[in-house]
Short mmCIF file of N, CA and C in Angstrom, two decimals:
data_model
loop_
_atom_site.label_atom_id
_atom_site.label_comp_id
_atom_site.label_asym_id
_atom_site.label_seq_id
_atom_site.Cartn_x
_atom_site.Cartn_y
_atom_site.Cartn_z
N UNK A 1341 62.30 -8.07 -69.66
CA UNK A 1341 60.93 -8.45 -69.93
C UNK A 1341 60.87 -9.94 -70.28
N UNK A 1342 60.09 -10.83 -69.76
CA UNK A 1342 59.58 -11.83 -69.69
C UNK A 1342 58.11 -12.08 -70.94
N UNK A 1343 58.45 -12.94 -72.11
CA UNK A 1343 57.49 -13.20 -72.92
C UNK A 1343 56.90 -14.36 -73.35
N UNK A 1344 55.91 -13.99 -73.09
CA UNK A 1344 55.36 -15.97 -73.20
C UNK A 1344 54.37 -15.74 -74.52
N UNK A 1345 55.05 -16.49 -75.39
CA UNK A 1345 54.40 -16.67 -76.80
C UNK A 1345 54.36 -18.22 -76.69
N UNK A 1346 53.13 -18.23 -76.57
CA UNK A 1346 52.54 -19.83 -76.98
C UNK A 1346 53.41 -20.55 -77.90
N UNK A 1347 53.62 -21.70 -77.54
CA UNK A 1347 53.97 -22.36 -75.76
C UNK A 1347 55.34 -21.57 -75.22
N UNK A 1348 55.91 -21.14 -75.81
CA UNK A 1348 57.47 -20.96 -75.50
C UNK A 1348 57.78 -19.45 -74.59
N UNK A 1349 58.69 -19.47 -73.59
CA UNK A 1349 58.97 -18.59 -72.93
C UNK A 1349 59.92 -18.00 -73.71
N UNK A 1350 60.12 -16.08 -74.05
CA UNK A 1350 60.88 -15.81 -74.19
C UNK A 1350 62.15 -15.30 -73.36
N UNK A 1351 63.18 -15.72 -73.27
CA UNK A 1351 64.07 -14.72 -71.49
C UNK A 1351 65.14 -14.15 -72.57
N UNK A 1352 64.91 -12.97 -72.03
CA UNK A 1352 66.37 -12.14 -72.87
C UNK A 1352 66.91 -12.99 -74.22
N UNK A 1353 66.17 -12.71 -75.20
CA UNK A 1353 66.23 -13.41 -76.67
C UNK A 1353 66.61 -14.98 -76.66
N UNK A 1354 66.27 -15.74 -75.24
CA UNK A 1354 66.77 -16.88 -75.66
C UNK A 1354 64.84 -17.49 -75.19
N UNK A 1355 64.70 -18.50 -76.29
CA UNK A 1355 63.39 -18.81 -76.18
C UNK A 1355 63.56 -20.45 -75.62
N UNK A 1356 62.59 -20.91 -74.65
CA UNK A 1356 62.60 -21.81 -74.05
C UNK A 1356 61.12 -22.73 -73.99
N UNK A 1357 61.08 -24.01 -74.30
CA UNK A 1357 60.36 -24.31 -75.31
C UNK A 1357 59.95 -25.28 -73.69
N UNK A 1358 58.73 -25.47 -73.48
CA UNK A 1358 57.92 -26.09 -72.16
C UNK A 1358 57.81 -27.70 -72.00
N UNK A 1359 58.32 -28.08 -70.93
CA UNK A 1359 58.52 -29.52 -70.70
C UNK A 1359 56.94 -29.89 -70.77
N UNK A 1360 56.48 -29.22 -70.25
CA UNK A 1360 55.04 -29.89 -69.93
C UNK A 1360 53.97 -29.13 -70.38
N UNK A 1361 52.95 -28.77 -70.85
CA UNK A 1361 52.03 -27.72 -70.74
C UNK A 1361 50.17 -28.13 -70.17
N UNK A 1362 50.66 -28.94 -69.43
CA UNK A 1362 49.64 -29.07 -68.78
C UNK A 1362 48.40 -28.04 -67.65
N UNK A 1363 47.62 -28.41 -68.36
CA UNK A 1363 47.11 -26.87 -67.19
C UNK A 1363 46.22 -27.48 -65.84
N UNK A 1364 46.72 -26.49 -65.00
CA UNK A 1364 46.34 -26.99 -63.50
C UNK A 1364 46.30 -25.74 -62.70
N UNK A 1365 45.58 -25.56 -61.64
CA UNK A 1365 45.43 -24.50 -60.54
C UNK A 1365 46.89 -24.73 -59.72
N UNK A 1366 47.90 -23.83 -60.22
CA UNK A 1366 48.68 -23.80 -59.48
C UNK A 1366 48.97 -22.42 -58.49
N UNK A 1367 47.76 -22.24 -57.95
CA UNK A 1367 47.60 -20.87 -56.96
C UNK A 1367 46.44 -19.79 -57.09
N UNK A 1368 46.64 -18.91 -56.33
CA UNK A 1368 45.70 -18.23 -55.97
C UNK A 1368 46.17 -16.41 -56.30
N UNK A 1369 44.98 -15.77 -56.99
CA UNK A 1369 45.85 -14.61 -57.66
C UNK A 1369 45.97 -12.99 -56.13
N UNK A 1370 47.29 -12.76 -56.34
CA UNK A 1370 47.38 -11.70 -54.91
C UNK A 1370 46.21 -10.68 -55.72
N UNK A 1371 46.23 -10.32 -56.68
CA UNK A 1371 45.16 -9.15 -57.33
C UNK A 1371 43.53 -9.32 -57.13
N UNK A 1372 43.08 -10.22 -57.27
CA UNK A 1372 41.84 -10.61 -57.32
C UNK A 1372 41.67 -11.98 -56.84
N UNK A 1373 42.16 -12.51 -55.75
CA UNK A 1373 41.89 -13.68 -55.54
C UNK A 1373 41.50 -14.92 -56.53
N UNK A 1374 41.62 -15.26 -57.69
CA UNK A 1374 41.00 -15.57 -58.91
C UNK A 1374 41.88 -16.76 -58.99
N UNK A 1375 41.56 -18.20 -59.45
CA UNK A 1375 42.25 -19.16 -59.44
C UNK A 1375 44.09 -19.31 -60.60
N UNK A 1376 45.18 -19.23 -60.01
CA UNK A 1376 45.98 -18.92 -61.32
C UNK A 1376 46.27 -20.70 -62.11
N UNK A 1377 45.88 -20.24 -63.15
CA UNK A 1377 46.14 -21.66 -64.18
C UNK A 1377 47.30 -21.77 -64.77
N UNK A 1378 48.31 -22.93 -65.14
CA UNK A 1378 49.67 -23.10 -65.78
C UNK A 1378 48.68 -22.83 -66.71
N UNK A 1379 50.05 -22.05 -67.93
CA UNK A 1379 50.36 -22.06 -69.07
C UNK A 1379 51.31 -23.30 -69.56
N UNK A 1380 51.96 -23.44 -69.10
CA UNK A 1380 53.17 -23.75 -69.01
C UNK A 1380 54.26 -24.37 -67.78
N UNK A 1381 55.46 -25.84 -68.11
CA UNK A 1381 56.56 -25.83 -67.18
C UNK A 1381 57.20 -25.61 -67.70
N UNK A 1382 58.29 -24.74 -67.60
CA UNK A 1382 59.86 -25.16 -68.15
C UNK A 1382 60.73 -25.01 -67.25
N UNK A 1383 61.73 -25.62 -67.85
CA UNK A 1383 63.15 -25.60 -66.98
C UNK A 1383 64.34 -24.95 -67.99
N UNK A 1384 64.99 -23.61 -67.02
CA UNK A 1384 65.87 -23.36 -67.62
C UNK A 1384 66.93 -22.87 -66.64
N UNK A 1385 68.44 -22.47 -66.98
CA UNK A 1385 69.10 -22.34 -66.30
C UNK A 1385 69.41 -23.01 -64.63
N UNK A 1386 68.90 -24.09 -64.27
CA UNK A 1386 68.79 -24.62 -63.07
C UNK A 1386 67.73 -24.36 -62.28
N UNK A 1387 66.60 -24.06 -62.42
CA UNK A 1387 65.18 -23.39 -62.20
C UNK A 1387 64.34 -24.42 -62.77
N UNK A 1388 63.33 -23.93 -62.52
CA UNK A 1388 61.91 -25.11 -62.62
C UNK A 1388 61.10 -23.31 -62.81
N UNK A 1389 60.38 -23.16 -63.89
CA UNK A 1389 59.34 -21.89 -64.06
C UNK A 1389 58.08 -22.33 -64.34
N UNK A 1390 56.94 -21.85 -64.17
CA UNK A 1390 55.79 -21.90 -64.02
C UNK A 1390 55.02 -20.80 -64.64
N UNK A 1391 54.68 -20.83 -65.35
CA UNK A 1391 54.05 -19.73 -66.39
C UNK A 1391 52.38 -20.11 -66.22
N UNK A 1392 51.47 -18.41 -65.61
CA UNK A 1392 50.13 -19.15 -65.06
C UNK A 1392 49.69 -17.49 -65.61
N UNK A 1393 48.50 -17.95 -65.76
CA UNK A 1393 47.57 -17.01 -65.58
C UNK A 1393 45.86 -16.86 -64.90
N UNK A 1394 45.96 -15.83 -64.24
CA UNK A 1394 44.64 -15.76 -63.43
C UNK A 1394 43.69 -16.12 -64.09
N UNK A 1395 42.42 -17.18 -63.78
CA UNK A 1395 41.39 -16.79 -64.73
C UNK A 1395 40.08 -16.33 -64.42
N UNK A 1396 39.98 -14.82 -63.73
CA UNK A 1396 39.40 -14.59 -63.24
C UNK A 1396 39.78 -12.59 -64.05
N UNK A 1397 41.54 -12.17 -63.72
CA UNK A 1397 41.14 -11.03 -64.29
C UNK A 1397 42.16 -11.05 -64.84
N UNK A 1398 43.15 -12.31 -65.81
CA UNK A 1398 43.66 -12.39 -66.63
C UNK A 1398 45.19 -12.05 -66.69
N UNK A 1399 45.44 -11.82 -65.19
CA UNK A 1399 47.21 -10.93 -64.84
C UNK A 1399 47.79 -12.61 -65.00
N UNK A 1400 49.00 -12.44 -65.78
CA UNK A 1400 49.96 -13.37 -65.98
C UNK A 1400 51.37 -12.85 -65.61
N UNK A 1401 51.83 -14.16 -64.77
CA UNK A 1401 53.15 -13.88 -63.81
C UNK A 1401 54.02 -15.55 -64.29
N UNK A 1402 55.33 -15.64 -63.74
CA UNK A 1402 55.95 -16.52 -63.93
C UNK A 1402 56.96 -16.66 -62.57
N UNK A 1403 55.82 -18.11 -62.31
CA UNK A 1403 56.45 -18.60 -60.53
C UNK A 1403 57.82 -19.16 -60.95
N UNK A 1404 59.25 -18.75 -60.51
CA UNK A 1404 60.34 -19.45 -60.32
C UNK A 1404 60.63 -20.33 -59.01
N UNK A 1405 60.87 -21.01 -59.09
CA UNK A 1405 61.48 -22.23 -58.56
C UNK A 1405 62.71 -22.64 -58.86
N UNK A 1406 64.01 -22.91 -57.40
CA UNK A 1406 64.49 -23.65 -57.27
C UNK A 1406 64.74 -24.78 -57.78
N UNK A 1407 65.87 -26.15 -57.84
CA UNK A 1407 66.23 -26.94 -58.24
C UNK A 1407 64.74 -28.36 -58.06
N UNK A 1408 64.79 -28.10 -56.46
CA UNK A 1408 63.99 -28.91 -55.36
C UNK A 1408 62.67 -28.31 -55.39
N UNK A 1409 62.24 -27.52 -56.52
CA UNK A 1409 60.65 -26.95 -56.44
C UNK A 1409 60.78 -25.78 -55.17
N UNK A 1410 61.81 -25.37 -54.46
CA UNK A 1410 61.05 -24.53 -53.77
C UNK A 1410 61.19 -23.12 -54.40
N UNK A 1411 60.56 -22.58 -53.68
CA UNK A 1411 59.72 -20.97 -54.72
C UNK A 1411 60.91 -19.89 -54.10
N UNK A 1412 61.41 -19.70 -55.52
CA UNK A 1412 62.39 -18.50 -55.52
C UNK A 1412 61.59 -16.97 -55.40
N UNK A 1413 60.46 -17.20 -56.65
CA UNK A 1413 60.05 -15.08 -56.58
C UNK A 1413 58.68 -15.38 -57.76
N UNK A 1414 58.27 -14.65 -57.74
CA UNK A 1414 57.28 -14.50 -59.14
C UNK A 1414 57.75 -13.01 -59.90
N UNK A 1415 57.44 -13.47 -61.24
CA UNK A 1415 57.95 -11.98 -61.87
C UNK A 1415 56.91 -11.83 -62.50
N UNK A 1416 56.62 -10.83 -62.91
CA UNK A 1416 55.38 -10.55 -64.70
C UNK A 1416 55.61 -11.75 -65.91
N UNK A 1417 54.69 -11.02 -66.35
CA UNK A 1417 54.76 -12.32 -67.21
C UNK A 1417 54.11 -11.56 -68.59
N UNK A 1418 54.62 -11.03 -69.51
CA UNK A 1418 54.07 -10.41 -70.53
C UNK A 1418 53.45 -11.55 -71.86
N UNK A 1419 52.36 -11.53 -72.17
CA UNK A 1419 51.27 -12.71 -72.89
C UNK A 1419 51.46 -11.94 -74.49
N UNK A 1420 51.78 -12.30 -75.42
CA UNK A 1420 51.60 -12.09 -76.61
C UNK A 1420 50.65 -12.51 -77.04
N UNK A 1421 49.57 -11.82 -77.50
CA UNK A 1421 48.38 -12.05 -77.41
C UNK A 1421 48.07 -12.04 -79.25
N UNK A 1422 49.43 -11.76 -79.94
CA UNK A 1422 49.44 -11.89 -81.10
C UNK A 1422 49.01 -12.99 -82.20
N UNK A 1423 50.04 -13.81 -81.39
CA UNK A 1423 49.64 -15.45 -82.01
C UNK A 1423 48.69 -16.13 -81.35
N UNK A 1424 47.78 -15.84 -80.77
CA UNK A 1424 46.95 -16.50 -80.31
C UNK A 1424 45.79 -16.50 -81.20
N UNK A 1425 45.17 -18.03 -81.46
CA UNK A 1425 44.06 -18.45 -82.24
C UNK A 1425 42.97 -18.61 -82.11
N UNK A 1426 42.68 -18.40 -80.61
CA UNK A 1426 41.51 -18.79 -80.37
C UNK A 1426 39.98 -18.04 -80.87
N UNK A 1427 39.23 -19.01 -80.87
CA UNK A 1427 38.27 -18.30 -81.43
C UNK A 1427 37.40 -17.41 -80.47
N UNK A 1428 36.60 -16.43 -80.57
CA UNK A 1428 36.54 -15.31 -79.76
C UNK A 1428 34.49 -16.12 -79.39
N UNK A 1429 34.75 -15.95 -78.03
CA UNK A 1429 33.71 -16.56 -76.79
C UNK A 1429 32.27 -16.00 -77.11
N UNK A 1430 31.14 -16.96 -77.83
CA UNK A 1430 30.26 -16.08 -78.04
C UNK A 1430 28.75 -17.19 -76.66
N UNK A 1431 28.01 -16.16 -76.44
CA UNK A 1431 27.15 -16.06 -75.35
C UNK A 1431 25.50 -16.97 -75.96
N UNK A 1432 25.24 -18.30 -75.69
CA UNK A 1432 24.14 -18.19 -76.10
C UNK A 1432 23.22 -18.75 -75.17
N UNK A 1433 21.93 -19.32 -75.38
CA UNK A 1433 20.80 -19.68 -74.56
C UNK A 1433 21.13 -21.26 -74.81
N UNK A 1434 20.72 -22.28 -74.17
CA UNK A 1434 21.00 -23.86 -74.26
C UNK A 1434 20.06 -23.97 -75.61
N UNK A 1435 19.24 -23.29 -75.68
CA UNK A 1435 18.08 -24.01 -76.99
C UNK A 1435 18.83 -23.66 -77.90
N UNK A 1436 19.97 -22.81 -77.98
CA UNK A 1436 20.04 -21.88 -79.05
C UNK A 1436 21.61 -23.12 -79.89
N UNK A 1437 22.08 -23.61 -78.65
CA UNK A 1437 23.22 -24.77 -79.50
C UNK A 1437 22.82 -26.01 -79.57
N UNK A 1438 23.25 -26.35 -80.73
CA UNK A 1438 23.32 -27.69 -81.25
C UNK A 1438 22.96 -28.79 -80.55
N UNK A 1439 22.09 -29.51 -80.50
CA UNK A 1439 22.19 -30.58 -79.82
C UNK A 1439 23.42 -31.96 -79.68
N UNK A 1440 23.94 -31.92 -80.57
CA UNK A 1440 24.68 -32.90 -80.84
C UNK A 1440 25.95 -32.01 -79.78
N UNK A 1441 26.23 -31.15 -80.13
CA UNK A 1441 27.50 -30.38 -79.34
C UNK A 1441 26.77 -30.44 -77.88
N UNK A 1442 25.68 -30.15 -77.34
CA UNK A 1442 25.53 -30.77 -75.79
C UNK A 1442 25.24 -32.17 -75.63
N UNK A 1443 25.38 -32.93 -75.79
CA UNK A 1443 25.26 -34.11 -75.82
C UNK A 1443 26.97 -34.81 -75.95
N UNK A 1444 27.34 -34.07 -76.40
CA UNK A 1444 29.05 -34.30 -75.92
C UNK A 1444 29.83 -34.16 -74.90
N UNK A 1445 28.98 -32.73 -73.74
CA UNK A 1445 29.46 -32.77 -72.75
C UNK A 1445 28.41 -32.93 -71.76
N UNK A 1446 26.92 -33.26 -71.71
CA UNK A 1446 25.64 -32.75 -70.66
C UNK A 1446 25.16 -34.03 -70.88
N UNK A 1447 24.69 -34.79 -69.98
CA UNK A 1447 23.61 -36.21 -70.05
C UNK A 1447 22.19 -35.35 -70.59
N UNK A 1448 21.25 -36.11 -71.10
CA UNK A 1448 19.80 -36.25 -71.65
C UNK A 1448 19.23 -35.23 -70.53
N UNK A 1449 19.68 -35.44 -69.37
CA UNK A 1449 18.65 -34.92 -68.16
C UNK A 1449 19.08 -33.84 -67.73
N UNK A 1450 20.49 -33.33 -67.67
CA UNK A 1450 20.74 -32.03 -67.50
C UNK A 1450 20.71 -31.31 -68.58
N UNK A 1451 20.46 -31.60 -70.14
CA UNK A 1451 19.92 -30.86 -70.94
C UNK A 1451 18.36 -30.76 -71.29
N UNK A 1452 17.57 -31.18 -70.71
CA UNK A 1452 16.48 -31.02 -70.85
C UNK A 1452 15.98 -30.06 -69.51
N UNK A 1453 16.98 -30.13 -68.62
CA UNK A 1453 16.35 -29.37 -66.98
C UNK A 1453 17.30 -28.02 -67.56
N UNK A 1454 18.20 -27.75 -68.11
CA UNK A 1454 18.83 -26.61 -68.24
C UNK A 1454 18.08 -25.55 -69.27
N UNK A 1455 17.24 -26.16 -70.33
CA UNK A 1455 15.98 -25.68 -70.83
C UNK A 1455 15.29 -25.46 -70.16
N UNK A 1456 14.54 -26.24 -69.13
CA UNK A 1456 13.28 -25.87 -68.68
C UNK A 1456 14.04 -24.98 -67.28
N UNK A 1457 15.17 -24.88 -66.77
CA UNK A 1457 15.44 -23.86 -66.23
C UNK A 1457 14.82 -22.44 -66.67
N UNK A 1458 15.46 -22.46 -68.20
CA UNK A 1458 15.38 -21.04 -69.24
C UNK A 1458 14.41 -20.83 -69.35
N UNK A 1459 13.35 -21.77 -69.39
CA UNK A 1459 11.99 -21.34 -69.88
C UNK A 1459 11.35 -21.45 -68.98
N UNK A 1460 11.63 -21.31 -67.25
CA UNK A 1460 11.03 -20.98 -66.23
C UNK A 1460 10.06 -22.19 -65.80
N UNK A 1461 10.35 -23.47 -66.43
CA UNK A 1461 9.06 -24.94 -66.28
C UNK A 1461 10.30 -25.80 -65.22
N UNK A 1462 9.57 -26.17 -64.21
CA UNK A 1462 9.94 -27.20 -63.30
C UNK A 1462 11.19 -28.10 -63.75
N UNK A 1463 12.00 -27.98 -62.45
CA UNK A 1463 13.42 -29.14 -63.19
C UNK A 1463 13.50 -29.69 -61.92
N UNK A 1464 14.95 -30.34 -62.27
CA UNK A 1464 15.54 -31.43 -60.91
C UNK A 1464 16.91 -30.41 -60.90
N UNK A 1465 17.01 -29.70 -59.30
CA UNK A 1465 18.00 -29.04 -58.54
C UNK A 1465 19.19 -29.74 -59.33
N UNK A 1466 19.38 -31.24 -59.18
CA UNK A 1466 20.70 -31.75 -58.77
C UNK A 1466 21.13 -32.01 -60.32
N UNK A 1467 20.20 -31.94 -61.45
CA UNK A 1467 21.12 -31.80 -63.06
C UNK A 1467 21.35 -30.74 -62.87
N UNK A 1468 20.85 -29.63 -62.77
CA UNK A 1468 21.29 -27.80 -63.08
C UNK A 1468 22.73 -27.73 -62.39
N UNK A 1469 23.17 -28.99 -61.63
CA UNK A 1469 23.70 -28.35 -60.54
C UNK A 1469 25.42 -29.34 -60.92
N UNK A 1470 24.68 -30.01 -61.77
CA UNK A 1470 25.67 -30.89 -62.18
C UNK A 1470 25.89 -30.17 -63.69
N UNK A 1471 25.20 -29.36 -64.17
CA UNK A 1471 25.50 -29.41 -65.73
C UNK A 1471 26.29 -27.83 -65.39
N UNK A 1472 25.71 -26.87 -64.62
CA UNK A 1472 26.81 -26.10 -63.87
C UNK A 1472 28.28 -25.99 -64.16
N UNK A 1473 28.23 -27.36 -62.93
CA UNK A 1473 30.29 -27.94 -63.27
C UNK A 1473 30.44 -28.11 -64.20
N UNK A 1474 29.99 -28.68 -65.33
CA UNK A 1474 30.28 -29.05 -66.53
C UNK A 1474 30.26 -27.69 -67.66
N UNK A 1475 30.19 -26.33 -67.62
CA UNK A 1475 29.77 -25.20 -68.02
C UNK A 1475 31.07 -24.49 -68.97
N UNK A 1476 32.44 -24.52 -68.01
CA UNK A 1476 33.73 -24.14 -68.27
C UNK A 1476 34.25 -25.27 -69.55
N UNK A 1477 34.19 -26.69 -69.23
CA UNK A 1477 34.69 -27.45 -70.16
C UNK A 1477 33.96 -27.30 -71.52
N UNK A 1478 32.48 -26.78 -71.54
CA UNK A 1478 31.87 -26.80 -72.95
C UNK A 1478 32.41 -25.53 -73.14
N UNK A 1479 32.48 -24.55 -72.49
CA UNK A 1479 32.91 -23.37 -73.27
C UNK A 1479 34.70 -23.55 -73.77
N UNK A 1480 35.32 -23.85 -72.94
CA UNK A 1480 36.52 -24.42 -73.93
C UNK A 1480 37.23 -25.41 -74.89
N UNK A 1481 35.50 -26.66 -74.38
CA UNK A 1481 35.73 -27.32 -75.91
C UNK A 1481 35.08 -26.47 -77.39
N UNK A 1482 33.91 -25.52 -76.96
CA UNK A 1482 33.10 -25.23 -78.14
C UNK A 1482 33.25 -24.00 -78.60
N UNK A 1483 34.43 -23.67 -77.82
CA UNK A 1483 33.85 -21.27 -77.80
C UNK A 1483 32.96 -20.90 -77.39
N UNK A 1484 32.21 -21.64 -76.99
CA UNK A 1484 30.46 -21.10 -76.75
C UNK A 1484 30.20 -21.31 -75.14
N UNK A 1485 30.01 -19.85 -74.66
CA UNK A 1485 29.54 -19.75 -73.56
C UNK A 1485 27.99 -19.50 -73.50
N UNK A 1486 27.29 -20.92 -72.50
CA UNK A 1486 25.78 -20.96 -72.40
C UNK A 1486 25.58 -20.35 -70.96
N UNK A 1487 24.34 -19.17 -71.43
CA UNK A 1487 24.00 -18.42 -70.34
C UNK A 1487 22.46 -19.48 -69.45
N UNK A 1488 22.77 -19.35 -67.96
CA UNK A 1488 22.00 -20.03 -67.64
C UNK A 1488 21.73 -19.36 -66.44
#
């Protein structure tokens, strides 16, 4: 069994601590097509590993690699979901957060059109459409997922 306790991989009681933990789309999930995100790089035993998880229906695997990056196998990837801190994702309306917290990630104009989205009054297509993309980064800078 393969254990990935933030940040560190566990392999057969020896724990391996991540060169990099940068997160990036490094693939596409065989289960649900769903984008897979690093957790994690490390290097151990002459290998290059890749620790990702789907974020779409959450299956976590660990891509091995070769010396030269090329792709040996993927195995499971068991998530200890123990130590994890995060704070738990709550759902609200744009009126309903802070202004100062959208204004950290949304210009003046895609927060005023993402309201009048909600409240059914005339906007401009191309903020809704831009504050959109910007949707994932506020929910993982703030916990707060805005329904729109």
């Amino acid at each position: 069994m393969i254990l990935f306790r933030e940040p560190d991989l566990v392999l057969d009681d020896t724990t391996v601590s991540p060169v990099s933990r940068a997160q990036n789309r490094v693939g596409i999930c065989t289960a649900c097509d769903g984008y897979l995100l690093s957790l994690g790089y490390y290097r151990h035993a002459g290998r290059w590993m890749v620790a990702a998880r789907c974020s779409a229906c959450s299956r976590a695997l660990l891509m091995v690699y070769g010396d030269d990056w090329s792709w040996i196998e993927d195995l499971p990837l068991v998530v200890d979901e123990v130590n994890r801190h995060e704070p738990a994702i709550t759902s609200l309306r744009v009126s309903e957060v802070p202004q100062e917290r959208l204004e950290v990630v949304f210009t003046p104009a895609e927060i005023r059109d993402m309201i009048a989205f909600q409240e059914g009054r005339p906007y401009v297509r191309q903020n809704l459409y831009r504050a959109r993309a910007k949707l994932e980064r506020f929910e993982r800078l703030f916990g707060v997922r805005i329904e729109l």
